Amino acid sequence: MSTQVPEQQAEETEAEQSAQAHEQTPQQKRQDKKRERQEDAAKRLQEEEQRREMDADDTYHLKVFRFDPEVAAKQEPRFDDFYVPFEKGMTVLDALMYARDHYDSSLTFRHSCRQAVCGSDALFVNGSQRLGCQTQLSDLEEPVRIEPLPHQDVVKDLVVDMEHFYEQMHSVQPYFDPEETPEGEQRQSKENHEKIKMSTRCIWCAACMSSCNIAAGDNEYLGPAAINKAYRFAMDEREGENRMQERMEIVEQNHGVWRCQTQFSCTNVCPKDIPLTEHIQELKREAVKRNLKFW
Amino acid sequence: MSTNTTMYEHDVLVVGAGGAGLRAAVAAHEAGADVAMVTKLHPVRSHTGAAEGGINAALREGDSWDLHAYDTMKGSDYLGDAAAIETLAKDAPDEVIQIEHWGMPFSREDDGRVSQRPFGGLSFPRTTYAGAETGHHLLHTLYEQVVKRGITVYDEWYVMNVAVTDEQDPRDRSCHGVVAYDVQTGEIAGFKASGGVILATGGPGQAFDHTTNAVSCTGDGQAMAYRAGVPMEDMEFVQFHPTTLPSTGVLISEGVRGEGGILYNKDGERFMFEHGYANNDGELASRDVVARAELTEVNEGRGIEDEYVHLDMRHLGEERILDRLENILHLARDFEGVNGLEEPMPVKPGQHYEMGGIETDEHGETCISGLYAAGECACVSVHGSNRLGGNALPELIVFGKRAGLHAAGQDLGEPTLTTGRTGDEEIGEVDSPVTLGEAGITAGPATDGGERDRAADGGATLADADAIISRAVDREVERVEYLMNKDTGVQHAEIRAKVQKAMTRWVNVFREEEGLKKALEVIREAREEYADVYVADPSKTFNTDLQMTYETRNVIDVAEAITVGALAREEFRGAHWRKEHQERKDDEWLKHTLLDWNEGSPQLYYKPVDLQGEEKEYEPKERSY
């Protein structure tokens, strides 16, 4: 299903009502805190002033995509408004957690580590794929529009079905599989480690896949993340030449590297700054070099 | 069990799919077992991925397993068990080579060998690492091996309870499987394990509100094992990492100090030396020492913004930082808005690691037959009262593997370490201001109620196993119905926040009797409120409200276990500091704390520490750095 629903001016949702009812408490608390700070902070006046400026617009306005196939009121996709009290350093994930814990406990999204390593919370924020935990609210225009990753089926609210993504990842034999294993430590040159380093940073968040036009149109396309995974092993000198050849055959399949049209959208959204497009290009060059038949 | 409930059957079930769980699954699979993993997160989301620093292993000339063991014992402040520590130190080198053979992208030396670096409390630079994201690489490398072997993974299945018999004495009980629900669909199913259930569910950091731990680290395995009758061991020993970012609790690896990073106070003093906290090792003293030093600086008015100190790595130079600590630059930028190449990074202590956990022997088995634990959720005990940096990851792979092999039926010999009550144990007391334990949870009790079923011959037959799992499933089905049908009461977020706040305020780095008692009072309140908890989200689809409600019960149980142990232990040892008791008291306290759920009325007891190594006895010495 598409997440691009027309915005509805629906009657006030329960969430909105309770949002307003609760608004006083955290605000009140924050103002108290502020007062305390002012009292003891002659020497930090300057800093304090900056802080107050940042706090000026007390709350952040979120527009969050809602959908639940089971719940009558949510079967028709809609956007709910949440007003979240802002604190310095607050991320999109912090704001979602605040909204869930204070206004609507049914608000559903994946999250775990809060530090951009578990890859659970890739979302579509103000029109681009980003990790909720890695995105500062203060960098965003209001209202902050938060949607599930496009081009994936929505399970509920911001949760998408990851099955297809995992299948593509698994389809490239994503495991180290050397021709020979020595008795003791296997050596790897610093240069070779450096070569694969960026590719090993992938956290499987699926932001790249979601941003890719080709993947959107061709469900069988391996996609940037899986090709990057293949690159990680193909370029690892420890596996050996024959294994590399087999890996090249995997990425050269019908729905492999040649589908990529070098639009760089995957590279642009990757939260770990992996040069995905370059990796795909390098595999193409390697394939040409090997003079393999391709389609 | 109702007729439409599914029962999945395997030889070995692994609950949780972080480093320990994945390693256990691979080991059990290699030993010929049909293994399945049941995990509330997809494996690559597990919190092992956030570990930064490295893996201690005596790989090089000049180093040896007994030096690693000695450092670990000293670091533990003599509360680690020799048999566990020596197993870790001996097995770690082979295990590191094993994961290297599985493709782990370790950082490399010029000659192509795996790099090692110094870490706090180590007498040799034996921490192997992969940049400042060692855990991420370990997690993915191990998951790749699970994929390679085609091991079944039930991901986003939340394990609600273990299916354990309920004989009077926990040592007579046996574990036959688990009950779990599919987060995506709400289906509740039974999982049968003929060989064993391995809990690898990670730490309970969510008992605190300033923690480096993931939102998922809610102590599920610990609480489930505890309520099923396995004692919690040494829970009062909680590691507070000295370098976490103040606003989020995000971890800044000890690797920064290992590479030469320096801590400064507000006055620009290198306080670790200038104020005499660790005259020899300075910033690389053991974590508990550094965490207390920082908070002392802050408490004495030498902190920055009365909250934190500075960690400076600028002098290391851009090239070295980019080579070895690049990830730290991203973390400081994304989560604190600081450029580590141009300015010092603000840091303060944050909850990081639970030394205690599910009591196991060195094969990972608990006193309940067929129930295992490995990794942070377990207490073998390797870390005693304080874990050294770089010792958590080797524990995952060494003891994960052993648990997997043992559950798959491999003979690992007789364990040295004992589990469960022996009958002559020393009973402990705690001066709690409130009643401890269960506060009346309606519907679907765990093993703490209902009919006792004792097989006449003392052992469970296969038919019994089915009945035991069915009964466990029925209880959870009933419990979920109750929680979903109830439409008023208290919500989990409120209860959880209350416990977290109390723990960070009163059960932190510095602990006082009065504060610990206050924490117990709040935990009691939370328990009473929890008896009135309800789930507002009516949906069966991806109901995180329900999942978090279950988790919150676990958070309460582990928070109480931590606080009870802390109040009872009247000494200062390792990470456990008591205002009223400023010294380590070996005569009285050289012993492990054990807390027995005791059908909902927790009871404390103690057991001696194993200091008898294979070749020598470890003699407690003063721990100075």
JSON list of N, CA, C and O in Angstrom, two decimals, chain A residues 57-99:
[
{"chain": "A", "resi": 57, "resn": "ASP", "atom": "N", "xyz": [10.28, 28.06, 20.91]},
{"chain": "A", "resi": 57, "resn": "ASP", "atom": "CA", "xyz": [9.05, 27.37, 20.51]},
{"chain": "A", "resi": 57, "resn": "ASP", "atom": "C", "xyz": [8.97, 26.06, 21.28]},
{"chain": "A", "resi": 57, "resn": "ASP", "atom": "O", "xyz": [9.54, 25.06, 20.92]},
{"chain": "A", "resi": 58, "resn": "ASP", "atom": "N", "xyz": [8.27, 26.18, 22.36]},
{"chain": "A", "resi": 58, "resn": "ASP", "atom": "CA", "xyz": [8.11, 25.15, 23.38]},
{"chain": "A", "resi": 58, "resn": "ASP", "atom": "C", "xyz": [7.88, 23.73, 22.90]},
{"chain": "A", "resi": 58, "resn": "ASP", "atom": "O", "xyz": [8.40, 22.78, 23.47]},
{"chain": "A", "resi": 59, "resn": "THR", "atom": "N", "xyz": [7.08, 23.57, 21.88]},
{"chain": "A", "resi": 59, "resn": "THR", "atom": "CA", "xyz": [6.73, 22.22, 21.46]},
{"chain": "A", "resi": 59, "resn": "THR", "atom": "C", "xyz": [7.05, 22.02, 19.99]},
{"chain": "A", "resi": 59, "resn": "THR", "atom": "O", "xyz": [7.16, 22.97, 19.23]},
{"chain": "A", "resi": 60, "resn": "TYR", "atom": "N", "xyz": [7.23, 20.76, 19.64]},
{"chain": "A", "resi": 60, "resn": "TYR", "atom": "CA", "xyz": [7.39, 20.42, 18.24]},
{"chain": "A", "resi": 60, "resn": "TYR", "atom": "C", "xyz": [6.13, 19.73, 17.77]},
{"chain": "A", "resi": 60, "resn": "TYR", "atom": "O", "xyz": [5.56, 18.90, 18.47]},
{"chain": "A", "resi": 61, "resn": "HIS", "atom": "N", "xyz": [5.73, 20.09, 16.59]},
{"chain": "A", "resi": 61, "resn": "HIS", "atom": "CA", "xyz": [4.51, 19.54, 16.01]},
{"chain": "A", "resi": 61, "resn": "HIS", "atom": "C", "xyz": [4.87, 18.38, 15.08]},
{"chain": "A", "resi": 61, "resn": "HIS", "atom": "O", "xyz": [5.59, 18.56, 14.11]},
{"chain": "A", "resi": 62, "resn": "LEU", "atom": "N", "xyz": [4.40, 17.17, 15.44]},
{"chain": "A", "resi": 62, "resn": "LEU", "atom": "CA", "xyz": [4.64, 16.01, 14.59]},
{"chain": "A", "resi": 62, "resn": "LEU", "atom": "C", "xyz": [3.35, 15.62, 13.89]},
{"chain": "A", "resi": 62, "resn": "LEU", "atom": "O", "xyz": [2.28, 15.67, 14.49]},
{"chain": "A", "resi": 63, "resn": "LYS", "atom": "N", "xyz": [3.49, 15.23, 12.64]},
{"chain": "A", "resi": 63, "resn": "LYS", "atom": "CA", "xyz": [2.36, 14.61, 11.94]},
{"chain": "A", "resi": 63, "resn": "LYS", "atom": "C", "xyz": [2.78, 13.17, 11.63]},
{"chain": "A", "resi": 63, "resn": "LYS", "atom": "O", "xyz": [3.71, 12.95, 10.86]},
{"chain": "A", "resi": 64, "resn": "VAL", "atom": "N", "xyz": [2.12, 12.24, 12.29]},
{"chain": "A", "resi": 64, "resn": "VAL", "atom": "CA", "xyz": [2.59, 10.86, 12.23]},
{"chain": "A", "resi": 64, "resn": "VAL", "atom": "C", "xyz": [1.58, 9.96, 11.51]},
{"chain": "A", "resi": 64, "resn": "VAL", "atom": "O", "xyz": [0.39, 9.98, 11.81]},
{"chain": "A", "resi": 65, "resn": "PHE", "atom": "N", "xyz": [2.10, 9.20, 10.59]},
{"chain": "A", "resi": 65, "resn": "PHE", "atom": "CA", "xyz": [1.27, 8.27, 9.81]},
{"chain": "A", "resi": 65, "resn": "PHE", "atom": "C", "xyz": [0.71, 7.17, 10.71]},
{"chain": "A", "resi": 65, "resn": "PHE", "atom": "O", "xyz": [1.44, 6.58, 11.51]},
{"chain": "A", "resi": 66, "resn": "ARG", "atom": "N", "xyz": [-0.58, 6.89, 10.59]},
{"chain": "A", "resi": 66, "resn": "ARG", "atom": "CA", "xyz": [-1.21, 5.84, 11.39]},
{"chain": "A", "resi": 66, "resn": "ARG", "atom": "C", "xyz": [-1.98, 4.88, 10.50]},
{"chain": "A", "resi": 66, "resn": "ARG", "atom": "O", "xyz": [-2.67, 5.30, 9.58]},
{"chain": "A", "resi": 67, "resn": "PHE", "atom": "N", "xyz": [-1.83, 3.62, 10.82]},
{"chain": "A", "resi": 67, "resn": "PHE", "atom": "CA", "xyz": [-2.59, 2.59, 10.10]},
{"chain": "A", "resi": 67, "resn": "PHE", "atom": "C", "xyz": [-2.55, 1.32, 10.92]},
{"chain": "A", "resi": 67, "resn": "PHE", "atom": "O", "xyz": [-1.52, 0.95, 11.48]},
{"chain": "A", "resi": 68, "resn": "ASP", "atom": "N", "xyz": [-3.70, 0.67, 11.04]},
{"chain": "A", "resi": 68, "resn": "ASP", "atom": "CA", "xyz": [-3.73, -0.65, 11.65]},
{"chain": "A", "resi": 68, "resn": "ASP", "atom": "C", "xyz": [-4.83, -1.43, 10.94]},
{"chain": "A", "resi": 68, "resn": "ASP", "atom": "O", "xyz": [-5.99, -1.01, 10.93]},
{"chain": "A", "resi": 69, "resn": "PRO", "atom": "N", "xyz": [-4.47, -2.56, 10.33]},
{"chain": "A", "resi": 69, "resn": "PRO", "atom": "CA", "xyz": [-5.45, -3.29, 9.53]},
{"chain": "A", "resi": 69, "resn": "PRO", "atom": "C", "xyz": [-6.60, -3.84, 10.37]},
{"chain": "A", "resi": 69, "resn": "PRO", "atom": "O", "xyz": [-7.66, -4.18, 9.84]},
{"chain": "A", "resi": 70, "resn": "GLU", "atom": "N", "xyz": [-6.39, -3.92, 11.69]},
{"chain": "A", "resi": 70, "resn": "GLU", "atom": "CA", "xyz": [-7.37, -4.58, 12.56]},
{"chain": "A", "resi": 70, "resn": "GLU", "atom": "C", "xyz": [-8.30, -3.63, 13.26]},
{"chain": "A", "resi": 70, "resn": "GLU", "atom": "O", "xyz": [-9.34, -4.04, 13.76]},
{"chain": "A", "resi": 71, "resn": "VAL", "atom": "N", "xyz": [-7.85, -2.40, 13.43]},
{"chain": "A", "resi": 71, "resn": "VAL", "atom": "CA", "xyz": [-8.62, -1.47, 14.25]},
{"chain": "A", "resi": 71, "resn": "VAL", "atom": "C", "xyz": [-9.44, -0.56, 13.35]},
{"chain": "A", "resi": 71, "resn": "VAL", "atom": "O", "xyz": [-8.89, 0.13, 12.49]},
{"chain": "A", "resi": 72, "resn": "ALA", "atom": "N", "xyz": [-10.74, -0.60, 13.55]},
{"chain": "A", "resi": 72, "resn": "ALA", "atom": "CA", "xyz": [-11.66, 0.08, 12.64]},
{"chain": "A", "resi": 72, "resn": "ALA", "atom": "C", "xyz": [-11.24, 1.53, 12.37]},
{"chain": "A", "resi": 72, "resn": "ALA", "atom": "O", "xyz": [-11.16, 1.95, 11.22]},
{"chain": "A", "resi": 73, "resn": "ALA", "atom": "N", "xyz": [-10.90, 2.25, 13.42]},
{"chain": "A", "resi": 73, "resn": "ALA", "atom": "CA", "xyz": [-10.60, 3.67, 13.26]},
{"chain": "A", "resi": 73, "resn": "ALA", "atom": "C", "xyz": [-9.28, 3.92, 12.51]},
{"chain": "A", "resi": 73, "resn": "ALA", "atom": "O", "xyz": [-9.02, 5.03, 12.07]},
{"chain": "A", "resi": 74, "resn": "LYS", "atom": "N", "xyz": [-8.47, 2.89, 12.40]},
{"chain": "A", "resi": 74, "resn": "LYS", "atom": "CA", "xyz": [-7.17, 3.08, 11.76]},
{"chain": "A", "resi": 74, "resn": "LYS", "atom": "C", "xyz": [-7.02, 2.34, 10.44]},
{"chain": "A", "resi": 74, "resn": "LYS", "atom": "O", "xyz": [-5.95, 2.34, 9.85]},
{"chain": "A", "resi": 75, "resn": "GLN", "atom": "N", "xyz": [-8.10, 1.70, 10.00]},
{"chain": "A", "resi": 75, "resn": "GLN", "atom": "CA", "xyz": [-7.99, 0.94, 8.75]},
{"chain": "A", "resi": 75, "resn": "GLN", "atom": "C", "xyz": [-7.77, 1.85, 7.55]},
{"chain": "A", "resi": 75, "resn": "GLN", "atom": "O", "xyz": [-7.12, 1.49, 6.59]},
{"chain": "A", "resi": 76, "resn": "GLU", "atom": "N", "xyz": [-8.34, 3.03, 7.65]},
{"chain": "A", "resi": 76, "resn": "GLU", "atom": "CA", "xyz": [-8.10, 4.04, 6.63]},
{"chain": "A", "resi": 76, "resn": "GLU", "atom": "C", "xyz": [-6.87, 4.84, 7.08]},
{"chain": "A", "resi": 76, "resn": "GLU", "atom": "O", "xyz": [-6.90, 5.49, 8.12]},
{"chain": "A", "resi": 77, "resn": "PRO", "atom": "N", "xyz": [-5.79, 4.76, 6.32]},
{"chain": "A", "resi": 77, "resn": "PRO", "atom": "CA", "xyz": [-4.58, 5.46, 6.76]},
{"chain": "A", "resi": 77, "resn": "PRO", "atom": "C", "xyz": [-4.83, 6.94, 7.03]},
{"chain": "A", "resi": 77, "resn": "PRO", "atom": "O", "xyz": [-5.60, 7.58, 6.31]},
{"chain": "A", "resi": 78, "resn": "ARG", "atom": "N", "xyz": [-4.20, 7.48, 8.04]},
{"chain": "A", "resi": 78, "resn": "ARG", "atom": "CA", "xyz": [-4.39, 8.89, 8.38]},
{"chain": "A", "resi": 78, "resn": "ARG", "atom": "C", "xyz": [-3.14, 9.43, 9.03]},
{"chain": "A", "resi": 78, "resn": "ARG", "atom": "O", "xyz": [-2.20, 8.70, 9.33]},
{"chain": "A", "resi": 79, "resn": "PHE", "atom": "N", "xyz": [-3.11, 10.72, 9.25]},
{"chain": "A", "resi": 79, "resn": "PHE", "atom": "CA", "xyz": [-2.02, 11.33, 10.00]},
{"chain": "A", "resi": 79, "resn": "PHE", "atom": "C", "xyz": [-2.56, 11.87, 11.32]},
{"chain": "A", "resi": 79, "resn": "PHE", "atom": "O", "xyz": [-3.57, 12.53, 11.35]},
{"chain": "A", "resi": 80, "resn": "ASP", "atom": "N", "xyz": [-1.87, 11.57, 12.41]},
{"chain": "A", "resi": 80, "resn": "ASP", "atom": "CA", "xyz": [-2.24, 12.13, 13.71]},
{"chain": "A", "resi": 80, "resn": "ASP", "atom": "C", "xyz": [-1.25, 13.24, 14.07]},
{"chain": "A", "resi": 80, "resn": "ASP", "atom": "O", "xyz": [-0.07, 13.16, 13.73]},
{"chain": "A", "resi": 81, "resn": "ASP", "atom": "N", "xyz": [-1.76, 14.23, 14.76]},
{"chain": "A", "resi": 81, "resn": "ASP", "atom": "CA", "xyz": [-0.89, 15.32, 15.22]},
{"chain": "A", "resi": 81, "resn": "ASP", "atom": "C", "xyz": [-0.48, 15.09, 16.66]},
{"chain": "A", "resi": 81, "resn": "ASP", "atom": "O", "xyz": [-1.31, 14.75, 17.50]},
{"chain": "A", "resi": 82, "resn": "PHE", "atom": "N", "xyz": [0.78, 15.28, 16.93]},
{"chain": "A", "resi": 82, "resn": "PHE", "atom": "CA", "xyz": [1.27, 15.22, 18.31]},
{"chain": "A", "resi": 82, "resn": "PHE", "atom": "C", "xyz": [2.10, 16.47, 18.57]},
{"chain": "A", "resi": 82, "resn": "PHE", "atom": "O", "xyz": [2.87, 16.90, 17.70]},
{"chain": "A", "resi": 83, "resn": "TYR", "atom": "N", "xyz": [1.95, 17.04, 19.75]},
{"chain": "A", "resi": 83, "resn": "TYR", "atom": "CA", "xyz": [2.74, 18.21, 20.13]},
{"chain": "A", "resi": 83, "resn": "TYR", "atom": "C", "xyz": [3.64, 17.79, 21.28]},
{"chain": "A", "resi": 83, "resn": "TYR", "atom": "O", "xyz": [3.17, 17.48, 22.37]},
{"chain": "A", "resi": 84, "resn": "VAL", "atom": "N", "xyz": [4.92, 17.76, 21.01]},
{"chain": "A", "resi": 84, "resn": "VAL", "atom": "CA", "xyz": [5.86, 17.19, 21.97]},
{"chain": "A", "resi": 84, "resn": "VAL", "atom": "C", "xyz": [6.75, 18.30, 22.53]},
{"chain": "A", "resi": 84, "resn": "VAL", "atom": "O", "xyz": [7.32, 19.08, 21.77]},
{"chain": "A", "resi": 85, "resn": "PRO", "atom": "N", "xyz": [6.85, 18.40, 23.87]},
{"chain": "A", "resi": 85, "resn": "PRO", "atom": "CA", "xyz": [7.72, 19.44, 24.43]},
{"chain": "A", "resi": 85, "resn": "PRO", "atom": "C", "xyz": [9.17, 19.20, 24.02]},
{"chain": "A", "resi": 85, "resn": "PRO", "atom": "O", "xyz": [9.68, 18.08, 24.12]},
{"chain": "A", "resi": 86, "resn": "PHE", "atom": "N", "xyz": [9.79, 20.28, 23.58]},
{"chain": "A", "resi": 86, "resn": "PHE", "atom": "CA", "xyz": [11.13, 20.16, 23.01]},
{"chain": "A", "resi": 86, "resn": "PHE", "atom": "C", "xyz": [12.20, 20.31, 24.08]},
{"chain": "A", "resi": 86, "resn": "PHE", "atom": "O", "xyz": [12.10, 21.15, 24.97]},
{"chain": "A", "resi": 87, "resn": "GLU", "atom": "N", "xyz": [13.20, 19.45, 23.99]},
{"chain": "A", "resi": 87, "resn": "GLU", "atom": "CA", "xyz": [14.39, 19.61, 24.80]},
{"chain": "A", "resi": 87, "resn": "GLU", "atom": "C", "xyz": [15.59, 19.60, 23.89]},
{"chain": "A", "resi": 87, "resn": "GLU", "atom": "O", "xyz": [15.59, 18.89, 22.88]},
{"chain": "A", "resi": 88, "resn": "LYS", "atom": "N", "xyz": [16.62, 20.32, 24.29]},
{"chain": "A", "resi": 88, "resn": "LYS", "atom": "CA", "xyz": [17.82, 20.41, 23.46]},
{"chain": "A", "resi": 88, "resn": "LYS", "atom": "C", "xyz": [18.34, 18.99, 23.20]},
{"chain": "A", "resi": 88, "resn": "LYS", "atom": "O", "xyz": [18.40, 18.16, 24.09]},
{"chain": "A", "resi": 89, "resn": "GLY", "atom": "N", "xyz": [18.69, 18.72, 21.96]},
{"chain": "A", "resi": 89, "resn": "GLY", "atom": "CA", "xyz": [19.25, 17.43, 21.62]},
{"chain": "A", "resi": 89, "resn": "GLY", "atom": "C", "xyz": [18.21, 16.37, 21.29]},
{"chain": "A", "resi": 89, "resn": "GLY", "atom": "O", "xyz": [18.54, 15.22, 21.01]},
{"chain": "A", "resi": 90, "resn": "MET", "atom": "N", "xyz": [16.93, 16.76, 21.33]},
{"chain": "A", "resi": 90, "resn": "MET", "atom": "CA", "xyz": [15.87, 15.78, 21.10]},
{"chain": "A", "resi": 90, "resn": "MET", "atom": "C", "xyz": [15.87, 15.29, 19.65]},
{"chain": "A", "resi": 90, "resn": "MET", "atom": "O", "xyz": [15.96, 16.07, 18.71]},
{"chain": "A", "resi": 91, "resn": "THR", "atom": "N", "xyz": [15.76, 13.97, 19.51]},
{"chain": "A", "resi": 91, "resn": "THR", "atom": "CA", "xyz": [15.73, 13.39, 18.17]},
{"chain": "A", "resi": 91, "resn": "THR", "atom": "C", "xyz": [14.30, 13.02, 17.79]},
{"chain": "A", "resi": 91, "resn": "THR", "atom": "O", "xyz": [13.40, 13.05, 18.62]},
{"chain": "A", "resi": 92, "resn": "VAL", "atom": "N", "xyz": [14.13, 12.67, 16.53]},
{"chain": "A", "resi": 92, "resn": "VAL", "atom": "CA", "xyz": [12.81, 12.23, 16.06]},
{"chain": "A", "resi": 92, "resn": "VAL", "atom": "C", "xyz": [12.36, 11.01, 16.87]},
{"chain": "A", "resi": 92, "resn": "VAL", "atom": "O", "xyz": [11.20, 10.91, 17.27]},
{"chain": "A", "resi": 93, "resn": "LEU", "atom": "N", "xyz": [13.30, 10.10, 17.16]},
{"chain": "A", "resi": 93, "resn": "LEU", "atom": "CA", "xyz": [12.93, 8.93, 17.96]},
{"chain": "A", "resi": 93, "resn": "LEU", "atom": "C", "xyz": [12.49, 9.34, 19.37]},
{"chain": "A", "resi": 93, "resn": "LEU", "atom": "O", "xyz": [11.49, 8.85, 19.88]},
{"chain": "A", "resi": 94, "resn": "ASP", "atom": "N", "xyz": [13.25, 10.25, 19.99]},
{"chain": "A", "resi": 94, "resn": "ASP", "atom": "CA", "xyz": [12.87, 10.72, 21.33]},
{"chain": "A", "resi": 94, "resn": "ASP", "atom": "C", "xyz": [11.43, 11.26, 21.29]},
{"chain": "A", "resi": 94, "resn": "ASP", "atom": "O", "xyz": [10.64, 11.03, 22.20]},
{"chain": "A", "resi": 95, "resn": "ALA", "atom": "N", "xyz": [11.14, 12.04, 20.25]},
{"chain": "A", "resi": 95, "resn": "ALA", "atom": "CA", "xyz": [9.81, 12.65, 20.15]},
{"chain": "A", "resi": 95, "resn": "ALA", "atom": "C", "xyz": [8.73, 11.59, 19.99]},
{"chain": "A", "resi": 95, "resn": "ALA", "atom": "O", "xyz": [7.66, 11.67, 20.61]},
{"chain": "A", "resi": 96, "resn": "LEU", "atom": "N", "xyz": [9.01, 10.57, 19.18]},
{"chain": "A", "resi": 96, "resn": "LEU", "atom": "CA", "xyz": [8.03, 9.49, 19.01]},
{"chain": "A", "resi": 96, "resn": "LEU", "atom": "C", "xyz": [7.82, 8.74, 20.32]},
{"chain": "A", "resi": 96, "resn": "LEU", "atom": "O", "xyz": [6.68, 8.41, 20.68]},
{"chain": "A", "resi": 97, "resn": "MET", "atom": "N", "xyz": [8.90, 8.49, 21.03]},
{"chain": "A", "resi": 97, "resn": "MET", "atom": "CA", "xyz": [8.78, 7.78, 22.31]},
{"chain": "A", "resi": 97, "resn": "MET", "atom": "C", "xyz": [7.98, 8.62, 23.31]},
{"chain": "A", "resi": 97, "resn": "MET", "atom": "O", "xyz": [7.16, 8.10, 24.06]},
{"chain": "A", "resi": 98, "resn": "TYR", "atom": "N", "xyz": [8.24, 9.92, 23.27]},
{"chain": "A", "resi": 98, "resn": "TYR", "atom": "CA", "xyz": [7.51, 10.80, 24.18]},
{"chain": "A", "resi": 98, "resn": "TYR", "atom": "C", "xyz": [6.01, 10.75, 23.85]},
{"chain": "A", "resi": 98, "resn": "TYR", "atom": "O", "xyz": [5.16, 10.60, 24.74]},
{"chain": "A", "resi": 99, "resn": "ALA", "atom": "N", "xyz": [5.71, 10.84, 22.58]},
{"chain": "A", "resi": 99, "resn": "ALA", "atom": "CA", "xyz": [4.29, 10.83, 22.16]},
{"chain": "A", "resi": 99, "resn": "ALA", "atom": "C", "xyz": [3.63, 9.51, 22.56]},
{"chain": "A", "resi": 99, "resn": "ALA", "atom": "O", "xyz": [2.51, 9.48, 23.06]}
]
